[in-house]
CSV table of C-alpha atoms and ligand atoms in Angstrom, one decimal:
chain,number,residue,atom,x,y,z
A,108,UNK,CA,23.2,49.2,28.4
A,109,UNK,CA,21.8,46.2,26.7
A,110,UNK,CA,20.2,46.5,23.2
A,111,UNK,CA,17.0,45.4,24.4
A,112,UNK,CA,16.4,48.9,26.3
A,113,UNK,CA,16.6,50.3,23.0
A,114,UNK,CA,14.0,48.3,21.6
A,115,UNK,CA,11.9,49.1,24.0
A,116,UNK,CA,12.2,53.1,23.4
A,117,UNK,CA,11.6,52.8,20.0
A,118,UNK,CA,8.5,50.3,21.0
A,119,UNK,CA,7.3,53.0,23.3
A,120,UNK,CA,7.6,56.1,21.1
A,121,UNK,CA,6.9,55.1,17.8
A,122,UNK,CA,5.2,50.9,17.9
A,123,UNK,CA,8.1,49.1,16.7
A,124,UNK,CA,8.2,45.5,17.3
A,125,UNK,CA,11.7,44.9,16.9
A,126,UNK,CA,11.2,41.3,15.6
A,127,UNK,CA,9.5,43.1,12.8
A,128,UNK,CA,12.5,44.1,11.0
A,129,UNK,CA,15.0,42.0,12.6
A,130,UNK,CA,16.6,42.9,15.9
A,131,UNK,CA,20.0,43.4,14.0
A,132,UNK,CA,18.2,45.9,12.2
A,133,UNK,CA,17.9,47.9,15.2
A,134,UNK,CA,21.4,47.2,16.4
A,135,UNK,CA,22.5,48.7,13.2
A,136,UNK,CA,20.6,51.9,13.6
A,137,UNK,CA,21.8,52.5,17.3
A,138,UNK,CA,25.4,51.7,16.2
A,139,UNK,CA,25.1,54.0,13.2
A,140,UNK,CA,23.6,56.7,15.6
A,141,UNK,CA,26.4,55.9,18.2
A,142,UNK,CA,29.1,56.7,15.9
A,143,UNK,CA,27.4,59.8,14.1
A,144,UNK,CA,27.4,61.2,17.7
A,145,UNK,CA,31.1,60.4,18.1
A,146,UNK,CA,30.3,58.3,21.4
A,147,UNK,CA,32.1,55.0,22.1
A,148,UNK,CA,29.4,52.7,24.1
A,149,UNK,CA,26.0,51.8,24.5
A,150,UNK,CA,25.5,53.2,27.7
A,151,UNK,CA,26.5,56.8,26.5
A,152,UNK,CA,24.5,56.8,23.8
A,153,UNK,CA,21.7,55.6,25.7
A,154,UNK,CA,22.1,58.3,28.3
A,155,UNK,CA,22.6,61.0,25.4
A,156,UNK,CA,19.0,59.1,23.7
A,157,UNK,CA,17.2,59.8,26.7
A,158,UNK,CA,18.1,63.3,27.3
A,159,UNK,CA,17.4,64.6,23.7
A,160,UNK,CA,14.6,64.4,22.0
A,161,UNK,CA,16.4,65.5,18.3
A,162,UNK,CA,18.5,62.8,18.9
A,163,UNK,CA,15.6,60.4,19.4
A,164,UNK,CA,13.9,61.7,16.3
A,165,UNK,CA,17.5,60.8,14.4
A,166,UNK,CA,17.3,57.2,15.9
A,167,UNK,CA,13.9,56.9,14.8
A,168,UNK,CA,14.8,57.9,11.0
A,169,UNK,CA,17.4,55.6,11.1
A,170,UNK,CA,15.1,52.8,11.8
A,171,UNK,CA,12.3,53.4,9.9
A,172,UNK,CA,11.6,51.3,6.8
A,173,UNK,CA,10.8,54.3,4.2
A,174,UNK,CA,10.4,51.6,1.2
A,175,UNK,CA,7.2,53.4,-1.1
A,176,UNK,CA,6.6,54.2,-4.5
A,177,UNK,CA,3.8,55.7,-6.6
A,178,UNK,CA,0.8,53.5,-7.8
A,179,UNK,CA,2.1,51.2,-5.1
A,180,UNK,CA,-0.7,48.1,-5.4
A,181,UNK,CA,-2.2,49.8,-8.4
A,182,UNK,CA,-5.7,48.4,-7.8
A,183,UNK,CA,-6.2,50.1,-4.6
A,184,UNK,CA,-6.0,53.0,-6.9
A,185,UNK,CA,-8.4,51.7,-9.4
A,186,UNK,CA,-10.9,51.2,-6.3
A,187,UNK,CA,-10.2,55.1,-5.4
A,188,UNK,CA,-11.0,56.0,-8.6
A,189,UNK,CA,-14.4,54.5,-9.0
A,190,UNK,CA,-15.4,56.0,-5.4
A,191,UNK,CA,-14.1,59.3,-6.6
A,192,UNK,CA,-16.2,59.0,-9.9
A,193,UNK,CA,-19.7,58.5,-8.1
A,194,UNK,CA,-18.9,60.8,-5.1
A,195,UNK,CA,-18.2,63.3,-7.8
A,196,UNK,CA,-21.5,62.9,-9.6
A,197,UNK,CA,-23.6,63.2,-6.1
A,198,UNK,CA,-25.4,66.4,-6.4
A,199,UNK,CA,-25.0,66.3,-2.7
A,200,UNK,CA,-21.2,66.6,-2.8
A,201,UNK,CA,-20.3,70.1,-2.0
A,202,UNK,CA,-18.2,69.4,0.8
A,203,UNK,CA,-14.4,69.1,0.2
A,204,UNK,CA,-13.7,65.4,0.2
A,205,UNK,CA,-11.0,64.7,3.1
A,206,UNK,CA,-8.2,62.0,2.6
A,207,UNK,CA,-5.6,61.1,5.3
A,208,UNK,CA,-2.4,59.2,4.2
A,209,UNK,CA,-0.6,57.6,7.1
A,210,UNK,CA,1.9,56.8,6.6
A,211,UNK,CA,3.2,59.1,4.0
A,212,UNK,CA,6.8,58.0,4.0
A,213,UNK,CA,8.3,60.1,1.3
A,214,UNK,CA,5.1,61.6,-0.5
A,215,UNK,CA,4.7,59.1,-3.2
A,216,UNK,CA,1.2,57.7,-1.5
A,217,UNK,CA,-0.7,60.9,-1.0
A,218,UNK,CA,0.7,62.4,-4.3
A,219,UNK,CA,-0.5,59.1,-6.0
A,220,UNK,CA,-3.9,59.6,-3.8
A,221,UNK,CA,-3.9,63.4,-5.4
A,222,UNK,CA,-3.2,62.2,-9.0
A,223,UNK,CA,-6.1,59.9,-9.1
A,224,UNK,CA,-8.6,62.4,-8.2
A,225,UNK,CA,-7.5,64.8,-10.6
A,226,UNK,CA,-7.4,61.9,-13.1
A,227,UNK,CA,-10.9,61.7,-12.3
A,228,UNK,CA,-11.9,65.3,-13.0
A,229,UNK,CA,-11.6,66.6,-9.5
A,230,UNK,CA,-10.6,69.9,-9.2
A,231,UNK,CA,-8.0,71.0,-7.1
A,232,UNK,CA,-9.7,72.5,-4.3
A,233,UNK,CA,-12.4,69.9,-4.2
A,234,UNK,CA,-10.0,67.8,-1.8
A,235,UNK,CA,-7.6,67.8,0.6
A,236,UNK,CA,-4.8,65.2,1.7
A,237,UNK,CA,-3.1,65.4,4.8
A,238,UNK,CA,0.0,63.1,5.2
A,239,UNK,CA,1.9,62.0,8.2
A,240,UNK,CA,4.8,60.0,8.7
A,241,UNK,CA,7.2,59.8,12.1
A,242,UNK,CA,10.2,60.3,10.0
A,243,UNK,CA,11.4,64.0,9.7
A,244,UNK,CA,13.6,63.1,6.7
A,245,UNK,CA,10.5,61.4,5.1
A,246,UNK,CA,8.2,64.1,5.2
A,247,UNK,CA,11.1,66.6,3.9
A,248,UNK,CA,11.5,64.5,1.2
A,249,UNK,CA,7.6,64.7,0.6
A,250,UNK,CA,7.6,68.4,0.5
A,251,UNK,CA,10.6,68.9,-2.0
A,252,UNK,CA,8.6,65.9,-4.2
A,253,UNK,CA,11.8,65.2,-6.6
A,254,UNK,CA,12.1,61.3,-7.3
A,255,UNK,CA,14.7,59.3,-8.6
A,256,UNK,CA,13.7,56.1,-10.6
A,257,UNK,CA,13.1,53.8,-7.4
A,258,UNK,CA,9.7,55.6,-7.1
A,259,UNK,CA,9.1,54.9,-10.3
A,260,UNK,CA,7.9,51.4,-10.8
A,261,UNK,CA,6.3,49.0,-13.3
A,262,UNK,CA,5.4,49.4,-16.6
A,263,UNK,CA,2.7,51.7,-17.0
A,264,UNK,CA,4.6,55.2,-15.9
A,265,UNK,CA,1.9,57.4,-18.3
A,266,UNK,CA,1.2,59.8,-15.0
A,267,UNK,CA,5.2,60.4,-14.8
A,268,UNK,CA,4.9,62.1,-18.0
A,269,UNK,CA,1.8,64.0,-17.1
A,270,UNK,CA,2.2,65.1,-13.7
A,271,UNK,CA,6.5,65.7,-13.5
A,272,UNK,CA,9.1,67.4,-15.0
A,273,UNK,CA,12.4,66.2,-15.7
A,274,UNK,CA,14.9,68.7,-13.7
A,275,UNK,CA,18.2,66.1,-13.5
A,276,UNK,CA,19.3,64.2,-11.9
A,277,UNK,CA,15.5,63.9,-10.6
A,278,UNK,CA,11.8,63.9,-12.0
A,279,UNK,CA,10.1,67.0,-10.0
A,280,UNK,CA,6.4,66.8,-9.5
A,281,UNK,CA,4.0,69.7,-10.5
A,282,UNK,CA,2.2,72.0,-8.4
A,283,UNK,CA,-1.2,71.5,-9.5
A,284,UNK,CA,-0.9,67.7,-8.2
A,285,UNK,CA,1.2,69.4,-4.3
A,286,UNK,CA,-1.3,72.2,-3.8
A,287,UNK,CA,-3.9,70.1,-1.8
A,288,UNK,CA,-1.3,67.7,-0.1
A,289,UNK,CA,-0.4,68.8,3.2
A,290,UNK,CA,2.6,67.0,4.9
A,291,UNK,CA,3.3,67.0,8.4
A,292,UNK,CA,5.4,65.1,11.1
A,293,UNK,CA,3.2,62.9,13.4
A,294,UNK,CA,3.0,59.8,15.2
A,295,UNK,CA,0.1,57.6,14.9
A,296,UNK,CA,0.5,56.5,17.9
A,297,UNK,CA,0.8,59.6,19.9
A,298,UNK,CA,-2.5,60.3,22.1
A,299,UNK,CA,-2.7,63.7,20.6
A,300,UNK,CA,-2.7,62.6,17.2
A,301,UNK,CA,-5.3,64.5,14.9
A,302,UNK,CA,-8.2,64.8,17.8
A,303,UNK,CA,-11.4,64.7,16.6
A,304,UNK,CA,-13.4,61.7,15.5
A,305,UNK,CA,-15.2,61.4,11.9
A,306,UNK,CA,-12.9,63.4,9.8
A,307,UNK,CA,-12.0,61.3,7.0
A,308,UNK,CA,-13.9,60.2,3.8
A,309,UNK,CA,-10.7,58.0,2.8
A,310,UNK,CA,-8.0,56.7,4.6
A,311,UNK,CA,-4.7,55.2,3.6
A,312,UNK,CA,-3.1,53.4,6.1
A,313,UNK,CA,-0.6,51.1,4.5
A,314,UNK,CA,2.8,49.0,5.5
A,315,UNK,CA,3.1,50.4,8.7
A,316,UNK,CA,0.8,48.2,10.9
A,317,UNK,CA,2.6,44.9,9.8
A,318,UNK,CA,5.5,46.5,12.1
A,319,UNK,CA,3.8,46.9,15.5
A,320,UNK,CA,3.0,43.9,18.0
A,321,UNK,CA,-0.6,43.2,18.3
A,322,UNK,CA,-1.4,45.8,21.5
A,323,UNK,CA,0.1,48.3,19.1
A,324,UNK,CA,-2.0,47.4,16.4
A,325,UNK,CA,-5.3,47.3,18.5
A,326,UNK,CA,-4.3,51.1,19.4
A,327,UNK,CA,-3.3,51.9,15.7
A,328,UNK,CA,-6.6,50.2,14.4
A,329,UNK,CA,-8.7,52.5,17.1
A,330,UNK,CA,-7.1,55.9,16.1
A,331,UNK,CA,-8.1,54.8,12.4
A,332,UNK,CA,-11.7,54.0,13.3
A,333,UNK,CA,-12.1,57.2,15.3
A,334,UNK,CA,-10.7,59.2,12.4
A,335,UNK,CA,-12.6,57.4,9.5
A,336,UNK,CA,-16.3,58.6,8.9
A,337,UNK,CA,-19.2,55.8,9.4
A,338,UNK,CA,-19.5,56.0,5.5
A,339,UNK,CA,-15.5,56.2,5.0
A,340,UNK,CA,-13.2,53.5,3.3
A,341,UNK,CA,-10.0,52.4,4.8
A,342,UNK,CA,-7.3,51.0,2.9
A,343,UNK,CA,-4.4,48.8,4.5
A,344,UNK,CA,-1.5,46.9,2.8
A,345,UNK,CA,-1.9,43.7,1.8
A,346,UNK,CA,-0.4,41.8,4.2
A,347,UNK,CA,-2.8,44.1,6.9
A,348,UNK,CA,-6.1,43.3,5.6
A,349,UNK,CA,-6.7,39.9,8.6
A,350,UNK,CA,-6.2,43.0,10.8
A,351,UNK,CA,-8.6,45.2,9.4
A,352,UNK,CA,-10.9,42.2,9.5
A,353,UNK,CA,-10.4,41.6,13.1
A,354,UNK,CA,-11.3,45.2,14.0
A,355,UNK,CA,-14.6,45.4,12.7
A,356,UNK,CA,-14.1,46.6,9.1
A,357,UNK,CA,-15.8,44.7,6.3
A,358,UNK,CA,-13.8,44.1,3.1
A,359,UNK,CA,-15.3,46.2,0.2
A,360,UNK,CA,-15.0,43.1,-2.0
A,361,UNK,CA,-13.0,44.6,-4.8
A,362,UNK,CA,-9.9,42.2,-5.2
A,363,UNK,CA,-6.5,43.4,-4.4
A,364,UNK,CA,-7.5,46.6,-3.1
A,365,UNK,CA,-7.4,45.8,0.3
A,366,UNK,CA,-10.2,48.2,1.2
A,367,UNK,CA,-12.4,48.2,4.2
A,368,UNK,CA,-15.5,49.9,5.7
A,369,UNK,CA,-16.8,50.4,8.8
A,370,UNK,CA,-19.0,47.1,9.4
A,371,UNK,CA,-22.3,47.8,10.8
A,372,UNK,CA,-21.9,45.4,13.7
A,373,UNK,CA,-19.1,46.9,15.0
A,374,UNK,CA,-20.8,50.2,15.6
A,375,UNK,CA,-21.6,49.5,18.9
A,376,UNK,CA,-18.3,48.2,19.8
A,377,UNK,CA,-17.2,49.2,23.6
A,378,UNK,CA,-15.4,51.9,24.5
A,379,UNK,CA,-11.7,52.5,23.9
A,380,UNK,CA,-10.7,50.6,27.5
A,381,UNK,CA,-11.9,47.3,26.9
A,382,UNK,CA,-11.8,47.4,23.1
A,383,UNK,CA,-8.6,45.6,22.9
A,384,UNK,CA,-10.3,42.3,24.1
A,385,UNK,CA,-13.1,42.3,21.3
A,386,UNK,CA,-13.1,40.7,18.2
A,387,UNK,CA,-15.6,39.7,15.8
A,388,UNK,CA,-17.4,36.5,16.0
A,389,UNK,CA,-15.2,33.9,14.3
A,390,UNK,CA,-11.8,35.3,14.9
A,391,UNK,CA,-9.9,34.1,17.7
A,392,UNK,CA,-9.4,36.6,20.4
A,393,UNK,CA,-5.7,35.8,20.7
A,394,UNK,CA,-4.8,35.6,17.3
A,395,UNK,CA,-4.7,39.0,14.9
A,396,UNK,CA,-3.6,37.8,12.0
A,397,UNK,CA,-1.3,40.6,10.4
A,398,UNK,CA,-0.2,38.6,7.4
A,399,UNK,CA,-1.7,39.1,4.1
A,400,UNK,CA,-5.5,37.1,3.8
A,401,UNK,CA,-6.7,38.8,0.3
A,402,UNK,CA,-4.8,36.8,-2.0
A,403,UNK,CA,-4.4,37.3,-5.9
A,404,UNK,CA,-7.6,35.7,-7.0
A,405,UNK,CA,-7.6,33.6,-10.2
A,406,UNK,CA,-11.0,34.7,-10.8
A,407,UNK,CA,-11.8,38.4,-9.5
A,408,UNK,CA,-15.4,38.8,-10.4
A,409,UNK,CA,-16.2,35.3,-8.7
A,410,UNK,CA,-14.6,36.8,-5.3
A,411,UNK,CA,-16.3,39.9,-5.5
A,412,UNK,CA,-19.7,38.8,-6.4
A,413,UNK,CA,-20.3,35.8,-4.5
A,414,UNK,CA,-21.9,36.5,-1.3
A,415,UNK,CA,-23.6,33.0,-0.4
A,416,UNK,CA,-22.1,31.0,2.7
A,417,UNK,CA,-19.4,28.5,0.9
A,418,UNK,CA,-20.0,24.8,2.0
A,419,UNK,CA,-16.3,23.1,2.1
A,420,UNK,CA,-17.8,20.1,0.3
A,421,UNK,CA,-19.3,22.5,-2.4
A,422,UNK,CA,-15.6,22.4,-3.9
A,423,UNK,CA,-15.1,18.9,-4.7
A,424,UNK,CA,-18.2,19.0,-7.0
A,425,UNK,CA,-17.0,22.3,-8.9
A,426,UNK,CA,-16.4,21.9,-12.5
A,427,UNK,CA,-14.1,25.3,-12.3
A,428,UNK,CA,-11.0,24.9,-10.4
A,429,UNK,CA,-10.7,28.6,-10.5
A,430,UNK,CA,-13.9,29.1,-8.7
A,431,UNK,CA,-12.6,27.0,-5.8
A,432,UNK,CA,-9.6,29.3,-5.4
A,433,UNK,CA,-11.5,32.5,-5.5
A,434,UNK,CA,-14.2,31.1,-3.1
A,435,UNK,CA,-11.3,30.4,-1.0
A,436,UNK,CA,-10.2,33.4,-0.9
A,437,UNK,CA,-13.3,35.0,-0.2
A,438,UNK,CA,-13.4,32.9,2.8
A,439,UNK,CA,-10.1,33.8,4.2
A,440,UNK,CA,-11.0,37.5,3.5
A,441,UNK,CA,-13.7,37.0,5.8
A,442,UNK,CA,-11.5,35.7,8.4
A,443,UNK,CA,-13.1,32.2,7.9
A,444,UNK,CA,-9.9,30.4,7.8
A,445,UNK,CA,-10.8,27.0,8.7
A,446,UNK,CA,-13.4,26.7,5.6
A,447,UNK,CA,-10.8,28.7,3.6
A,448,UNK,CA,-8.4,25.9,4.1
A,449,UNK,CA,-11.0,23.1,3.6
A,450,UNK,CA,-12.2,24.4,0.3
A,451,UNK,CA,-8.1,24.7,-1.0
A,452,UNK,CA,-7.5,21.0,0.2
A,453,UNK,CA,-10.4,20.2,-1.5
A,454,UNK,CA,-9.1,21.6,-4.4
A,455,UNK,CA,-5.9,20.5,-4.5
A,456,UNK,CA,-7.6,16.9,-3.8
A,457,UNK,CA,-9.7,17.4,-7.2
A,458,UNK,CA,-7.4,19.4,-9.4
A,459,UNK,CA,-3.8,18.3,-8.1
A,460,UNK,CA,-1.5,21.4,-6.7
A,461,UNK,CA,-0.8,24.1,-8.4
A,462,UNK,CA,1.7,27.4,-7.1
A,463,UNK,CA,-1.8,29.4,-6.6
A,464,UNK,CA,-3.6,27.0,-4.3
A,465,UNK,CA,0.2,26.5,-2.0
A,466,UNK,CA,0.2,29.9,-2.3
A,467,UNK,CA,-3.2,30.5,-0.7
A,468,UNK,CA,-3.0,27.6,1.8
A,469,UNK,CA,0.2,29.8,3.1
A,470,UNK,CA,-1.4,32.4,3.6
A,471,UNK,CA,-4.5,31.1,5.2
A,472,UNK,CA,-1.9,29.0,7.5
A,473,UNK,CA,-0.1,32.1,8.6
A,474,UNK,CA,-3.5,33.8,9.4
A,475,UNK,CA,-4.0,30.9,11.5
A,476,UNK,CA,-0.9,31.4,13.5
A,477,UNK,CA,1.1,28.6,12.2
A,478,UNK,CA,3.9,30.5,10.5
A,479,UNK,CA,6.1,27.3,9.8
A,480,UNK,CA,3.2,25.7,7.8
A,481,UNK,CA,3.1,29.0,5.8
A,482,UNK,CA,6.6,28.8,4.9
A,483,UNK,CA,6.6,25.5,3.9
A,484,UNK,CA,3.5,26.3,1.5
A,485,UNK,CA,5.2,29.2,0.1
A,486,UNK,CA,8.3,27.5,-1.0
A,487,UNK,CA,6.2,24.7,-2.5
A,488,UNK,CA,4.4,27.6,-4.4
A,489,UNK,CA,8.0,28.8,-5.5
A,490,UNK,CA,8.9,25.5,-6.4
A,491,UNK,CA,5.8,25.6,-8.8
A,492,UNK,CA,6.4,28.6,-9.9
A,493,UNK,CA,9.9,30.5,-9.1
A,494,UNK,CA,8.2,33.9,-10.1
A,495,UNK,CA,5.4,33.5,-8.1
A,496,UNK,CA,5.6,37.1,-6.7
A,497,UNK,CA,2.8,37.2,-4.2
A,498,UNK,CA,4.6,34.0,-2.4
A,499,UNK,CA,7.9,35.3,-2.8
A,500,UNK,CA,6.4,38.8,-1.1
A,501,UNK,CA,5.3,36.7,1.8
A,502,UNK,CA,8.2,34.3,2.4
A,503,UNK,CA,10.3,37.2,2.6
A,504,UNK,CA,8.1,39.1,5.5
A,505,UNK,CA,8.0,35.4,7.1
A,506,UNK,CA,12.0,34.7,6.9
A,507,UNK,CA,12.6,38.4,8.3
A,508,UNK,CA,9.9,37.8,11.1
A,509,UNK,CA,11.7,34.7,11.8
A,510,UNK,CA,15.1,36.2,12.1
A,511,UNK,CA,16.9,34.6,8.9
A,512,UNK,CA,18.3,37.7,7.6
A,513,UNK,CA,20.2,36.2,4.9
A,514,UNK,CA,17.2,33.9,3.7
A,515,UNK,CA,14.9,36.9,3.3
A,516,UNK,CA,18.1,38.8,1.7
A,517,UNK,CA,18.1,36.4,-1.3
A,518,UNK,CA,14.7,36.5,-1.7
A,519,UNK,CA,14.4,40.2,-1.6
A,520,UNK,CA,16.8,40.2,-4.6
A,521,UNK,CA,14.9,38.1,-6.3
A,522,UNK,CA,12.0,40.4,-5.6
A,523,UNK,CA,13.5,43.0,-7.0
A,524,UNK,CA,14.2,41.6,-10.3
A,525,UNK,CA,10.5,40.6,-10.9
A,526,UNK,CA,9.0,44.0,-9.0
A,527,UNK,CA,9.0,46.1,-12.3
A,528,UNK,CA,6.6,43.5,-14.2
A,529,UNK,CA,4.6,42.5,-11.1
A,530,UNK,CA,3.7,45.9,-9.8
A,531,UNK,CA,3.1,47.4,-13.0
B,1859,SAM,C1,7.0,50.9,4.2
B,1859,SAM,S1,6.6,52.8,4.7
B,1859,SAM,C2,5.0,53.0,4.1
B,1859,SAM,C3,4.2,53.8,3.1
B,1859,SAM,C4,3.4,54.0,2.2
B,1859,SAM,N1,2.0,53.9,3.1
B,1859,SAM,C5,3.3,52.7,1.7
B,1859,SAM,O1,2.8,52.0,1.6
B,1859,SAM,O2,3.8,52.9,0.3
B,1859,SAM,C6,6.6,52.4,6.5
B,1859,SAM,C7,6.5,54.3,7.0
B,1859,SAM,O3,6.0,54.0,8.4
B,1859,SAM,C8,6.8,55.3,9.0
B,1859,SAM,N2,5.8,55.0,10.5
B,1859,SAM,C9,6.9,54.2,11.5
B,1859,SAM,N3,6.0,54.1,12.3
B,1859,SAM,C10,5.1,55.0,12.6
B,1859,SAM,C11,4.3,55.7,13.8
B,1859,SAM,N4,4.1,55.0,14.4
B,1859,SAM,N5,3.7,56.9,13.0
B,1859,SAM,C12,3.9,57.6,11.6
B,1859,SAM,N6,4.6,56.9,10.9
B,1859,SAM,C13,5.1,55.7,11.2
B,1859,SAM,C14,8.0,55.1,8.8
B,1859,SAM,O4,8.6,56.4,8.8
B,1859,SAM,C15,8.0,54.7,7.2
B,1859,SAM,O5,8.0,56.2,6.3
């Protein structure tokens, strides 16, 4: 029995694209389970895993990437707080606000949503958060709600003093936060996952789509679209913004929040059977950029405020180099990769190169399906600024995808050293 059969099994059940985590990671999980079952060869383990749904679940638990922490991508929670503040003051708001966190991993994400809402003055009972993850182990940890140091990153940990109690050797989350968060094991790709439509005001689906291949991403995006109210907001991971854009979502233009609404144009998208072939104008049908598009903008207000179409030639004229890069990020966010690339290139000609410009070029080239170019741009960004966090993060992801496990490992260590400073 060859390993590709296990890869296919994992792809069919949970959507995992083995390349996204590295084939060696899948092999490791399979061999760990084989040893745990006291079996001696892959054939025997294959027979066992095909016959036992509980062993399949064990294999899934062994292969998932559960990495998460409280208030990951803080700007997303800042955007959520702004939204919740508006909702709270609406006289018409009497219904319970509905939130979905999928995948929720060990609970840090849905609990961060709850803390944000409570912090905005919403009372327990005014909202409900449904949280799902395919990993039974992660869901069990989430329900237990005891957390170690790894779940708290960054400098701003005031929320921990407010909502947690130190019960050695970990922090226990208090019941006020836990009350309205409902955990369940669930597979986003299961055809019976959450039947119904227009259920949620806000969906967080972050840092899982990157592990799927294009066809599976399409399926997942259709599920999210069905579950989200027409007026709802979808939060994705920083590396998944291009995917939302290519599936009929429009950026809310809140810098670094990675938040999207259903775009009006996409309302008339055809039935699911033919949806996989549909892409909004301007994006190539073949290409679904799963790479980060929204960049750390050097001038967020410019990124958020401007809506006029950009002419690439404009960049060379402008006196503000920061505005150029904000404009390039905005264009990239809109999926206008070629224009974004031209603005960036013009910026470099006019102002010289910089880590931020190289980083943006890396994002753009990656989104355009040129990962080798992207790697070079990210490396250049790191040459200019060895602590450029986003470049490190995206280069790590790319090296992983390209199977350069040891290269990615080295970068991951650098990332970990930078994480507390950068994530805070
Ligand atoms: C990197 S964590 C992301 C957690 C959280 N959303 C965040 O951004 O911090 C990825 C999670 O996806 C879960 N997962 C993978 N495939 C899934 C699927 N098909 N359905 C539901 N959860 C899945 C894994 O179990 C893992 O906990």
